[in-house]
Coordinates of C-alpha atoms and ligand atoms in Angstrom, one line a residue:
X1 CA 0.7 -19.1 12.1
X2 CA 3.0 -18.2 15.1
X3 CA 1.4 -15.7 17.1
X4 CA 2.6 -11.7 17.4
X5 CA 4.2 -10.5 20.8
X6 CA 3.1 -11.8 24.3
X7 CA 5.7 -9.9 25.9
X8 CA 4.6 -7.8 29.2
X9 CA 5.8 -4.6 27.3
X10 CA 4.0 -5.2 24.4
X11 CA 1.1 -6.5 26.0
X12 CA 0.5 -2.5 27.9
X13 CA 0.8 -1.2 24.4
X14 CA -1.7 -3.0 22.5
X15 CA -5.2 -5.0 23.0
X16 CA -4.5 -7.5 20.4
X17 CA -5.0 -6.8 16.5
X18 CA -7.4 -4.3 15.0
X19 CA -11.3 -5.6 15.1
X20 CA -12.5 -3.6 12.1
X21 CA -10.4 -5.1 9.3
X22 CA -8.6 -8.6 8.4
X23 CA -5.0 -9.0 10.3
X24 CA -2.4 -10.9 8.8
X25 CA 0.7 -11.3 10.5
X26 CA 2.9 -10.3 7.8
X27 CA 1.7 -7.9 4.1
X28 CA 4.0 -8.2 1.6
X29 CA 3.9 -5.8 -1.3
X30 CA 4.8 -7.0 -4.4
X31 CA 4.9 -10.7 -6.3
X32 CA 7.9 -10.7 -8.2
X33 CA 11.4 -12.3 -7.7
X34 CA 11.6 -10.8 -3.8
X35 CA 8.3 -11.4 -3.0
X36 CA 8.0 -14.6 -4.4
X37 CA 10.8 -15.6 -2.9
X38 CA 10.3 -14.0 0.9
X39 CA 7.0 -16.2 0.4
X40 CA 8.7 -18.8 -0.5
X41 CA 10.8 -19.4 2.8
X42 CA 8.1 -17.5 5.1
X43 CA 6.1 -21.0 4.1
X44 CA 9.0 -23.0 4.3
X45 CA 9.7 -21.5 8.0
X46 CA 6.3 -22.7 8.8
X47 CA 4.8 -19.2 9.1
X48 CA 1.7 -19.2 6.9
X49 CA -0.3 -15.8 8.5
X50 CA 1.1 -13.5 5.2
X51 CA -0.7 -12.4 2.7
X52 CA 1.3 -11.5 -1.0
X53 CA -0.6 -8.5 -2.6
X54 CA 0.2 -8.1 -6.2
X55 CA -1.4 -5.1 -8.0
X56 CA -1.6 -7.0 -11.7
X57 CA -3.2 -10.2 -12.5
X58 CA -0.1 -12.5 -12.1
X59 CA 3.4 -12.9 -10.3
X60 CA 6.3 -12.3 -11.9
X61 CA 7.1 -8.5 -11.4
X62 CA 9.5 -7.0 -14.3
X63 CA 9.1 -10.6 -16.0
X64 CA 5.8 -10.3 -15.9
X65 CA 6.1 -6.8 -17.0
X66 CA 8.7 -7.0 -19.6
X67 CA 7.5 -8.5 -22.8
X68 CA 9.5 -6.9 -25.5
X69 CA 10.6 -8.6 -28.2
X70 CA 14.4 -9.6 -27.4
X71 CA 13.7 -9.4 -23.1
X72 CA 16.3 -11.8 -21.7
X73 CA 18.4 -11.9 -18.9
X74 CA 21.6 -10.1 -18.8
X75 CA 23.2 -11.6 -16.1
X76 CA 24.0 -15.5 -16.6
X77 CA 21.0 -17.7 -16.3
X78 CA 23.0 -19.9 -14.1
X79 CA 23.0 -16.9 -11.5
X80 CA 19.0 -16.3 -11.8
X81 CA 17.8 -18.8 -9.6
X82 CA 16.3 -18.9 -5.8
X83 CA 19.1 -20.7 -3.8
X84 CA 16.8 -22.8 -2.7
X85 CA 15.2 -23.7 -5.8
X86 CA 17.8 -23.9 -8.2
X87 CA 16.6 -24.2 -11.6
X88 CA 19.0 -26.6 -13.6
X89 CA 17.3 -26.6 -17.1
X90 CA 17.7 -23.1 -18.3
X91 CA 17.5 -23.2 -22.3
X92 CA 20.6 -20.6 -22.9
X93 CA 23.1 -19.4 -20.9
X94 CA 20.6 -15.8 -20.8
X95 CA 17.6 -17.0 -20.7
X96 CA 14.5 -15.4 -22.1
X97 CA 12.4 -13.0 -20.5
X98 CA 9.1 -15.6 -20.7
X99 CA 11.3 -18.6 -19.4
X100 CA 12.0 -16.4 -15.8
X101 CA 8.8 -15.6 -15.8
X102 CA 7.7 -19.6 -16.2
X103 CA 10.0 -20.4 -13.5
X104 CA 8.5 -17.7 -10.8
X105 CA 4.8 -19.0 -11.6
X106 CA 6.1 -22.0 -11.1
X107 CA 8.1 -21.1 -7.5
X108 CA 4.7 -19.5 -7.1
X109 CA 2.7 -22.4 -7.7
X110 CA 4.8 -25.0 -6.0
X111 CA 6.0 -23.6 -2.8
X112 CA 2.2 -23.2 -2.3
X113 CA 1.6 -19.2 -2.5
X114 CA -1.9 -19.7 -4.0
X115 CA -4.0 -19.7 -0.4
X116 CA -1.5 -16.0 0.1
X117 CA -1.8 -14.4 -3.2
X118 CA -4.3 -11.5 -3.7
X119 CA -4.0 -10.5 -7.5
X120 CA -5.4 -7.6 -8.6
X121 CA -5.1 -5.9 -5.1
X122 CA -3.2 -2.6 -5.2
X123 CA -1.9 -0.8 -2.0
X124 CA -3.0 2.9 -1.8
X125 CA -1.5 3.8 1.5
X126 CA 0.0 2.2 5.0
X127 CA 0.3 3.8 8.5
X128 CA 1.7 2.2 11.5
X129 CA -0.5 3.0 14.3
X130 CA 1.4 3.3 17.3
X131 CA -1.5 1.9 19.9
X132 CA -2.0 -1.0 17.8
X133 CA 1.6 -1.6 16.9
X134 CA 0.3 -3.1 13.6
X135 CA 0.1 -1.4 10.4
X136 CA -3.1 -0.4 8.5
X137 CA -3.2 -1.0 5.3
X138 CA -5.3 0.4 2.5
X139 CA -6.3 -1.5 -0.9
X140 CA -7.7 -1.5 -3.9
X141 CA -9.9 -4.4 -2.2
X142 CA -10.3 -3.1 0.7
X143 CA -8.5 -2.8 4.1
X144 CA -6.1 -4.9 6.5
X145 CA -4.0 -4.7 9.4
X146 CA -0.6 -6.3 9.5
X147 CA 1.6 -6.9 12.5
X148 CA 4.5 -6.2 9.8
X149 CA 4.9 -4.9 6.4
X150 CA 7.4 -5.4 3.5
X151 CA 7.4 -3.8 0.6
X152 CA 8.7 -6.1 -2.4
X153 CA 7.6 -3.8 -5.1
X154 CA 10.7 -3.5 -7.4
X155 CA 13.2 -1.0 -8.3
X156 CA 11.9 -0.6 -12.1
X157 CA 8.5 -0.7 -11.8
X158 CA 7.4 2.5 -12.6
X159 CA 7.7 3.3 -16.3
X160 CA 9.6 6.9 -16.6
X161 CA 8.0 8.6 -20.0
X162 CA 10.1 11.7 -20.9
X163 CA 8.2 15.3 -21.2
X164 CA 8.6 15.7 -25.3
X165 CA 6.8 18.4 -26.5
X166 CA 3.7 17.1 -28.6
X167 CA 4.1 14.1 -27.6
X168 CA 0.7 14.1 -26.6
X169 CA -0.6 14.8 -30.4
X170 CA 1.5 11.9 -32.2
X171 CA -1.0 10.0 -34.0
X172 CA 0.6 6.6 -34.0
X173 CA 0.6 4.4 -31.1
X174 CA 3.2 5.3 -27.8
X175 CA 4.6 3.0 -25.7
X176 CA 7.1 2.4 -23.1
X177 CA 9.6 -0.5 -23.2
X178 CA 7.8 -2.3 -20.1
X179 CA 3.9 -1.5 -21.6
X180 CA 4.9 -3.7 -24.7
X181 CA 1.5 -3.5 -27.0
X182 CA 1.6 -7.2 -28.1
X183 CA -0.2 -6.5 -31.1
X184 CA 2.0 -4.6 -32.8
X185 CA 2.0 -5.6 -36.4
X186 CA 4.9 -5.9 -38.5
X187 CA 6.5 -3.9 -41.4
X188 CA 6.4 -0.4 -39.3
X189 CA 8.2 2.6 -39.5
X190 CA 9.7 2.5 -35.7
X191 CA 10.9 5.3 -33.3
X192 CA 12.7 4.3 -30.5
X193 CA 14.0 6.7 -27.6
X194 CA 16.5 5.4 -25.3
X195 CA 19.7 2.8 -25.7
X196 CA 19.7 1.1 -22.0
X197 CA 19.7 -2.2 -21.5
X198 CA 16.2 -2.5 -22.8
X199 CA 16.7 -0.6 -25.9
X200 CA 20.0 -2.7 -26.7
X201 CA 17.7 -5.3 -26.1
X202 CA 14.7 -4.7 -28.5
X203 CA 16.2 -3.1 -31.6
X204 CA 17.7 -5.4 -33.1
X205 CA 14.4 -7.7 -32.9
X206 CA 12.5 -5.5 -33.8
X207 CA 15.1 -4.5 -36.6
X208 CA 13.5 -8.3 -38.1
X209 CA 10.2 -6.9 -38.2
X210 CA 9.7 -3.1 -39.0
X211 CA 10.1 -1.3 -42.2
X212 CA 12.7 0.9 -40.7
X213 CA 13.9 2.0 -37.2
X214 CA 15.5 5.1 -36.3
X215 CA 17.0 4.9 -32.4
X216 CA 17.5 8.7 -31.0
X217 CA 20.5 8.0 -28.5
X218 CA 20.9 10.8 -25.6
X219 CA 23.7 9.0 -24.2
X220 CA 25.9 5.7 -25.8
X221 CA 25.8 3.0 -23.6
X222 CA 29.3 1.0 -23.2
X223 CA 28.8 -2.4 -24.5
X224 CA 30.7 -5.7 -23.9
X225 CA 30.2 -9.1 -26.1
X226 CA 27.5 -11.5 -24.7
X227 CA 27.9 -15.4 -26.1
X228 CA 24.6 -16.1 -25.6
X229 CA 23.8 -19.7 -26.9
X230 CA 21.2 -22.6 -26.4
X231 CA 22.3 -25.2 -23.9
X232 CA 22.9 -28.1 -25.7
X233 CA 20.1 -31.6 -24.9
X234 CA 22.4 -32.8 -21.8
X235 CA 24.9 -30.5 -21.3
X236 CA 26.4 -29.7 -17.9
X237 CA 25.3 -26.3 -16.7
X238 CA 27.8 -23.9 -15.4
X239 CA 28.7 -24.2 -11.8
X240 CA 26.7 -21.5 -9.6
X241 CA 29.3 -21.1 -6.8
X242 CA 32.0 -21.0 -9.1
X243 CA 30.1 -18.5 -11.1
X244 CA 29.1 -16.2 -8.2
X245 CA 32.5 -15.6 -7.0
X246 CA 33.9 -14.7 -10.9
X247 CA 30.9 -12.2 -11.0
X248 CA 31.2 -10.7 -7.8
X249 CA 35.2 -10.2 -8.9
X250 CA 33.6 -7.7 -11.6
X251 CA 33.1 -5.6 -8.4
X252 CA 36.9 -4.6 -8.7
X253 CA 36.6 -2.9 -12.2
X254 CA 33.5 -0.6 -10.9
X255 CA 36.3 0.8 -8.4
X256 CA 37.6 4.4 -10.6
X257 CA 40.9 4.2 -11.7
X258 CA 41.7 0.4 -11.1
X259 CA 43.3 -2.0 -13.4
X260 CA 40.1 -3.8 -13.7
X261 CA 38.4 -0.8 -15.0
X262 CA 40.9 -0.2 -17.6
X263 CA 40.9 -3.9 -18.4
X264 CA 36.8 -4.0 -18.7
X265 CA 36.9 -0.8 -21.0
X266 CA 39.7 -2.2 -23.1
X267 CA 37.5 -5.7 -23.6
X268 CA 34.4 -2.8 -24.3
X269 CA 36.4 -0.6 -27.5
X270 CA 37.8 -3.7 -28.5
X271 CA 34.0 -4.9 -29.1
X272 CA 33.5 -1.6 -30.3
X273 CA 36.1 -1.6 -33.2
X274 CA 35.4 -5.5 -34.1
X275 CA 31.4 -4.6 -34.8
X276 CA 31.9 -1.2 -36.3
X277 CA 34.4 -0.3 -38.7
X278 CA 32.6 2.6 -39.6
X279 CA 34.9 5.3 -37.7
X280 CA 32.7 8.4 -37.9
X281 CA 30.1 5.7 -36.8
X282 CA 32.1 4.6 -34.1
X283 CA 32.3 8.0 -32.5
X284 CA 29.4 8.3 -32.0
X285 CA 28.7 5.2 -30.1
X286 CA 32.1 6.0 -27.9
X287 CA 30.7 6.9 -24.4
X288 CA 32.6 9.7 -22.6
X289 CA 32.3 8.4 -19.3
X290 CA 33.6 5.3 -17.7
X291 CA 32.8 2.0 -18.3
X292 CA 30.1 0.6 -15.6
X293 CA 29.3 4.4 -14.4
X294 CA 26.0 3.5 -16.4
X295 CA 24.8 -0.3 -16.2
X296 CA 27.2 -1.9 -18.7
X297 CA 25.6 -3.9 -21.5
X298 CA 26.3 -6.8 -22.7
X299 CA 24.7 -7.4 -26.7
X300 CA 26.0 -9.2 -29.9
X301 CA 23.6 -8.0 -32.1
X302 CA 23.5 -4.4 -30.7
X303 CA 26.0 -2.6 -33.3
X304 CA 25.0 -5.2 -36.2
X305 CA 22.1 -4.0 -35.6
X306 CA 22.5 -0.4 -36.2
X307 CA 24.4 -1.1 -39.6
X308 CA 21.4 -2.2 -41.3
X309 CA 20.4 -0.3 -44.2
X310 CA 16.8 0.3 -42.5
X311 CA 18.1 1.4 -39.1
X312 CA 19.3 4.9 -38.6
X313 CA 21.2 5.9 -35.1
X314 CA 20.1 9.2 -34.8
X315 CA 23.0 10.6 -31.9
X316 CA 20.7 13.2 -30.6
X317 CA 17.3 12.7 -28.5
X318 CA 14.1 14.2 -28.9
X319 CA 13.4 17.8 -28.5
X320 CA 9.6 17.5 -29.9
X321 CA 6.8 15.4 -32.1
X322 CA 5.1 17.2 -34.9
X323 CA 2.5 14.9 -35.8
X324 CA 3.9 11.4 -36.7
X325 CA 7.7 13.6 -37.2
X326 CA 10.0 13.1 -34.7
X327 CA 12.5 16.1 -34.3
X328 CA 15.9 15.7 -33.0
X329 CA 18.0 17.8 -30.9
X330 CA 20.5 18.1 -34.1
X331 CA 17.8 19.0 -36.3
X332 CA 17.1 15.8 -38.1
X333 CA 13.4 14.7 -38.6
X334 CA 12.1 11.2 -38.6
X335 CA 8.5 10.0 -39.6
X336 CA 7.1 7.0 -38.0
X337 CA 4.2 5.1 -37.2
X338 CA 5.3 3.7 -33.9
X339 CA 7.4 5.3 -31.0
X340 CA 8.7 3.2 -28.4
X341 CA 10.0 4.3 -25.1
X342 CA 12.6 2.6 -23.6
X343 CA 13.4 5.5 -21.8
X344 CA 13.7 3.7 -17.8
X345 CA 12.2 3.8 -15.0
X346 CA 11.5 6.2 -11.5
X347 CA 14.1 4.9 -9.6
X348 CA 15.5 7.4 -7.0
X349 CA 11.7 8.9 -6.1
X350 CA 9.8 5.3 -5.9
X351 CA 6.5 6.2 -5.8
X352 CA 5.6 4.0 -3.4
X353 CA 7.6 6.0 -0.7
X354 CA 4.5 8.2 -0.8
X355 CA 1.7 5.5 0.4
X356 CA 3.9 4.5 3.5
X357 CA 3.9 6.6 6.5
X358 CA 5.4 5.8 9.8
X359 CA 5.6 6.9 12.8
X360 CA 3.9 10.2 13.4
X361 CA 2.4 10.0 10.2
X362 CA 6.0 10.9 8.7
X363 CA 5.9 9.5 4.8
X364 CA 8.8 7.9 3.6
X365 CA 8.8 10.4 1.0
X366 CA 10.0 13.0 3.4
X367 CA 11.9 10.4 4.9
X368 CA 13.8 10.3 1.9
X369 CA 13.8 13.8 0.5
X370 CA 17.4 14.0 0.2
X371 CA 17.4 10.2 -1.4
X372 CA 16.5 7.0 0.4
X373 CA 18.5 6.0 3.4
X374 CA 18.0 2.7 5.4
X375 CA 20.4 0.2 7.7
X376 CA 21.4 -2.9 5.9
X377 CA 19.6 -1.2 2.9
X378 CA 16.4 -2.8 4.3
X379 CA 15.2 -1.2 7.1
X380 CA 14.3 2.9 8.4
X381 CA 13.9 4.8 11.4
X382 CA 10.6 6.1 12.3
X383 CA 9.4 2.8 10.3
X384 CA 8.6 0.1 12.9
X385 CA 8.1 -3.4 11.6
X386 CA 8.5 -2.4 7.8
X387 CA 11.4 -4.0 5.4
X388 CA 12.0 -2.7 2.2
X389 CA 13.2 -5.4 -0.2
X390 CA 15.2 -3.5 -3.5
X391 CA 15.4 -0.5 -2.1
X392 CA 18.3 1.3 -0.6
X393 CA 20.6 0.5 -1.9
X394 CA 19.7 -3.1 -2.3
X395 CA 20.9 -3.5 -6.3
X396 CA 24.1 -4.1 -7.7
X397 CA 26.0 -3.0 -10.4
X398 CA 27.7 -5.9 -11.3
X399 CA 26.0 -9.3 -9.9
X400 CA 22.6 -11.3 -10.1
X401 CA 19.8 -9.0 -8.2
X402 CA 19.1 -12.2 -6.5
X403 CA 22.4 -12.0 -4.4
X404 CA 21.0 -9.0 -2.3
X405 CA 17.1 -10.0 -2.4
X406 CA 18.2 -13.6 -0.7
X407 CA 20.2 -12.0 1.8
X408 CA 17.1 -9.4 2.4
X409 CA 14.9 -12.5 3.1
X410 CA 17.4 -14.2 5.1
X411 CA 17.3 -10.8 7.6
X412 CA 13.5 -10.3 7.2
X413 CA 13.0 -14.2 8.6
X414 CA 15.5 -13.5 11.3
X415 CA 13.7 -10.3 12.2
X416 CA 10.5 -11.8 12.7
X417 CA 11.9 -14.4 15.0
X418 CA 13.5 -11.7 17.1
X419 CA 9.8 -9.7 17.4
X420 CA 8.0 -13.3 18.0
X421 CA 10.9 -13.4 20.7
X422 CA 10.6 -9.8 22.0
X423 CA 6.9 -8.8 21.3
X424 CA 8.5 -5.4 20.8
X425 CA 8.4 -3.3 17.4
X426 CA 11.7 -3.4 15.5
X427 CA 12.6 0.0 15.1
X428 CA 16.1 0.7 13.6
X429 CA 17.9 3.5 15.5
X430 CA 18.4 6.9 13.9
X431 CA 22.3 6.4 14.6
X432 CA 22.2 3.0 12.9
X433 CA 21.1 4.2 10.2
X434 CA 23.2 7.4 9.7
X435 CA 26.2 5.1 10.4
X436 CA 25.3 2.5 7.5
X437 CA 24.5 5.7 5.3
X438 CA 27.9 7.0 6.3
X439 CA 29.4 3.7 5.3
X440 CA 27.7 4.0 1.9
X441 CA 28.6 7.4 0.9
X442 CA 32.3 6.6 2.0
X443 CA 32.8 3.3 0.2
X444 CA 30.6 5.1 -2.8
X445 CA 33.1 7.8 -3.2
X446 CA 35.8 5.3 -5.1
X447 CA 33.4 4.3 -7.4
X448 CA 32.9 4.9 -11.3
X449 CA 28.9 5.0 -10.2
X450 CA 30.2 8.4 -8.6
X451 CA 33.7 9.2 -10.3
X452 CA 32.5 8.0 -13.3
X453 CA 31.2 11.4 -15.4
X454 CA 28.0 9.6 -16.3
X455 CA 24.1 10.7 -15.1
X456 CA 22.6 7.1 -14.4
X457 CA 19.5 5.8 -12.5
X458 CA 21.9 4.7 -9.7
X459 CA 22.7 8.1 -8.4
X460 CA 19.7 10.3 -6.3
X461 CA 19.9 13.8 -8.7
X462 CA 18.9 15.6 -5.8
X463 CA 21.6 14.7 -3.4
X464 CA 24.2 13.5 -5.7
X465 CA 24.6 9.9 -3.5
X466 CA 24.5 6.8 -4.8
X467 CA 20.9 5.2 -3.4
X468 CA 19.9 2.6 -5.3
X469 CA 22.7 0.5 -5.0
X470 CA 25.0 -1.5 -2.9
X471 CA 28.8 -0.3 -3.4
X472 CA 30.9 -3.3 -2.7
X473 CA 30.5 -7.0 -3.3
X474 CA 27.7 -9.6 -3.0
X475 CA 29.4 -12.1 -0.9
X476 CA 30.7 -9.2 1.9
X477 CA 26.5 -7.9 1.9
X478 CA 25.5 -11.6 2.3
X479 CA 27.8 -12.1 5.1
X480 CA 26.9 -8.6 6.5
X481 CA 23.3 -8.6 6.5
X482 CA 22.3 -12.0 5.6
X483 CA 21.3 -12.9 9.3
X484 CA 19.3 -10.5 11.3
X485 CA 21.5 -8.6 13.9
X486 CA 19.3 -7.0 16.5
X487 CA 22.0 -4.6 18.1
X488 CA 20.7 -1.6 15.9
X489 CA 17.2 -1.9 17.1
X490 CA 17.7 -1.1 20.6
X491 CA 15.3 0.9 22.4
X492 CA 17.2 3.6 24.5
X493 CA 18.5 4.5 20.4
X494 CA 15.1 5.1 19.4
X495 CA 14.1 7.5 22.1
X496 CA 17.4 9.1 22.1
X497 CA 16.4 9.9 18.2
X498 CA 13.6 11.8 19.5
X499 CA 11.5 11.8 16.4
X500 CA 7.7 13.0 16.8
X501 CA 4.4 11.6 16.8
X502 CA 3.3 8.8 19.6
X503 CA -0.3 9.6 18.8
X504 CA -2.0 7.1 16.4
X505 CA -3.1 8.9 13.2
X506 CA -6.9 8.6 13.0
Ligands
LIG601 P1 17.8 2.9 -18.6 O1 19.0 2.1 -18.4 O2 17.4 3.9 -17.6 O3 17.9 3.6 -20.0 C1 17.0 4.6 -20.4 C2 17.5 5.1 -21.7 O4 16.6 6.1 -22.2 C3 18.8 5.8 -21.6 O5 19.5 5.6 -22.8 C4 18.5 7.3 -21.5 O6 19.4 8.2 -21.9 C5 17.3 7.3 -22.4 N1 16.4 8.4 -22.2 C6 15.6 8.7 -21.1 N2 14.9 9.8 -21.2 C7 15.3 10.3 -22.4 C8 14.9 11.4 -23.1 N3 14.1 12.3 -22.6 N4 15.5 11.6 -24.3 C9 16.3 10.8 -24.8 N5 16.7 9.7 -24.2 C10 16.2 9.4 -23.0 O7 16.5 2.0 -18.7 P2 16.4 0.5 -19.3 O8 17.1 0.4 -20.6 O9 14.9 0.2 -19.3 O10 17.1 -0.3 -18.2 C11 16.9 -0.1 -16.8 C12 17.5 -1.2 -16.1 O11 16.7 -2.3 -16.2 C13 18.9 -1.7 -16.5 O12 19.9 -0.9 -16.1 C14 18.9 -3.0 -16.0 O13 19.3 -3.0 -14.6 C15 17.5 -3.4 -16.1 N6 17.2 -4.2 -17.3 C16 17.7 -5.5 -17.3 C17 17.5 -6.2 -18.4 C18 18.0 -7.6 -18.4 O14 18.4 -8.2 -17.4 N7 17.9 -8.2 -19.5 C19 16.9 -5.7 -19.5 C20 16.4 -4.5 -19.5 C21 16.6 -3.7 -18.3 P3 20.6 8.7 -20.9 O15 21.5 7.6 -20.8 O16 21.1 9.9 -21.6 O17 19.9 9.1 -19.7

């Protein structure tokens, strides 16, 4: 393990790490595709003093998480990979849900994460404590210290279950689209609530196996034609490169009022009219909002789906459950035995940004109040030696989530070179990051994510910004923030910021 600061300056501020509880030199939060992957190359750079914490029994994050029947990726397979651990032998060109999750165990098991991994072990809080210049952790096993901490805990993590009225007194079983109950027997009368890209997903499997399915739809989603198919034995996979760059194109239709939007909407109602003939059927799944404001899906099966004589699209979503009835804004009443929730995630108000306080014991709850904020969509002010992996806007709208994450690694190795170098704590400037915040809001402005006339999980409520994801393309983040850059982290910045709190916490 390389060792933390020896610096002069960082020797007066600290006596070395905390006595009363295990130090490692890096905690990362989180075991799925970003964490898996930033311990992936931490090993491979020859730093082995991290620790992975993973709150469930096994890696794997939403893949883990995600069991429903129908849960693939929706992004070519040939685009889901580690760069540095291609996987060539994907079995379709969207691979299942189980097959990603198959190939991060296996990342896990091979890049030789075992001796780091602590399953089961839940964070309930982080300081930073100035003295020590470390942070201290708390867990569900117990505590640690950790010269630096990132947080690789997903952007849909956290199931979102809607407030219906009584739907604490439904009889049958409830669950939500990521809380799959893996027993559920066939031949069911189903309720689902919610038509994202996990309910496109899951109805029509579960169309093959219940009695009848009735899908309440709040909102149509806009939906463009898939060509999934098994790789043939032997055939030549798609080239990634090649791939890349065509996806991070798409990046031109999510700009409002381009030629590529119009051209992505026209490929969208073209889809539309070849699936559903029905007119009065096809109204109501016409969105009124532009195409990509809301993730844009990509299904086959989606409208066939909703034309069989046992599913009903119900174009109104729940106002309440009366027993085992489900009652629909427009009046209509459904029984069923089942109601599943594929009804999203918390994604604006991560409910992580509570357990992690920084400097002067300010939470990045309160950091974010108005909607998270960050420089290079990984790190904050007032939050020394922390990265956030996925969170500021760290997604995209239109490319493999893997395109950001790698870049996110690539900065968080190049940071911990420059502290090993420095000894001092990397603290991004206030003025850094309401520059790259600036930025954001500016280039979001264009966009159908904010022009569009949709309400999506991309877009903080409160504020009205778009903060959970990055508004331009891949290949211009990767260049940007794929290497560490330590101009933003200069001192004088931070003490011109003049934010409280030099006194350690306890
Ligand atoms: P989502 O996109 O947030 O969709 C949630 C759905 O539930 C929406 O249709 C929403 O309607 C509806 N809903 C929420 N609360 C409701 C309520 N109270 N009453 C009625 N309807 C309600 O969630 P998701 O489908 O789980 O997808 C989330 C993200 O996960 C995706 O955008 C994608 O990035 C990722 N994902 C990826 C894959 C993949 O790669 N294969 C699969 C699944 C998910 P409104 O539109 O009206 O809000």
């Amino acid at each position: 393990m390389r060792a933390g600061g020896t610096t002069a300056a960082h020797a007066a501020r600290r006596t070395g790490p905390p006595a009363d509880a295990e130090h490692v030199d890096v905690a990362v939060v989180g075991a799925g595709l970003a964490g898996v992957g930033l311990g992936a190359r931490l090993r491979r750079a020859g730093r082995t003093g991290f620790a992975l914490l993973e709150r469930a029994d096994d890696v794997g994050g939403t893949w883990r998480d995600n069991v429903y029947p129908g849960v693939a990726c929706d992004i070519p397979s040939a685009l889901y990979s580690y760069s540095f651990r291609p996987q060539p032998a994907w079995s379709r060109v969207f691979a299942p849900g189980a097959e990603i999750h198959e190939y991060v165990r296996d990342v896990a098991r091979s890049e030789g994460l075992a001796p780091h991994l602590r399953l089961g072990t839940e964070l309930t809080g982080a300081r930073w404590s100035e003295d020590e210049a470390a942070w201290r952790l708390t867990t569900s096993r117990g505590p640690l210290t950790a010269r630096v901490l990132v947080t690789a805990v997903g952007r849909l993590s956290e199931p979102r279950v809607p407030e219906i009225p009584g739907l604490g007194t439904f009889p049958g079983r409830v669950f939500h689209s990521a809380r799959w109950d893996r027993d559920l027997p066939d031949g069911l009368r189903v309720g689902v609530v919610g038509t994202g890209a996990s309910g496109v997903q899951l109805v029509p499997e579960l169309a093959r196996r219940a009695a009848s399915v009735v899908v309440l739809q709040r909102t149509p989603p806009w939906v463009l034609p898939r060509g999934d198919r098994a790789y043939a034995p032997g055939e030549e996979r798609p080239d990634r490169a090649a791939l890349a760059e065509e996806a991070d194109r798409l990046f031109e239709a999510r700009m409002a009022g381009s030629a590529e939007e119009a051209a992505l909407r026209e490929r969208a109602e073209a889809h539309l009219r070849a699936q559903v003939p029905d007119p009065a059927l096809r109204a109501q799944l016409t969105p009124d909002y532009a195409v990509g404001c809301k993730r844009a899906l990509f299904s086959d099966d989606w409208y066939p789906a909703l034309q069989q004589p046992h599913v009903t699209l119900e174009p109104s979503a729940p106002v309440a459950v009366e027993g085992s009835t489900l009652v629909a804004a427009s009046g209509a009443r459904y029984e069923v035995d089942v109601l599943v929730l594929a009804t999203g995630f918390e994604t604006t108000r991560p409910p992580f940004a509570h357990l992690v306080a920084g400097r002067g014991g300010r939470t990045l709850a309160e950091h974010w109040a108005d909607g998270m904020t960050s420089h290079a969509s990984t790190v904050v002010h007032g939050f020394p030696n922390l990265f956030v992996l996925d969170g500021p806007n760290a997604g995209l709208g239109h490319h493999s989530a893997l395109e950001v994450i790698e870049a996110q690694i690539g900065y968080v190795l190049g940071g911990l070179d420059h502290l090993d170098a420095t000894g001092v704590p990397l603290e991004v400037s206030a003025a850094a990051e309401a520059a790259y915040t600036r930025e954001v809001d500016e280039r979001a402005a264009g966009t159908v994510w904010l022009r569009g006339g949709c309400r999506s999980w991309y877009v903080d409520e409160r504020s009205g910004r778009l903060t959970l994801l990055w508004p331009g393309r891949a290949a211009e983040y990767r260049e940007r923030f794929g290497v560490f850059d330590p101009a933003p982290f200069a001192p004088e910045d931070v003490t011109a910021a003049g934010q409280p709190g030099t006194r350690p916490f306890w």
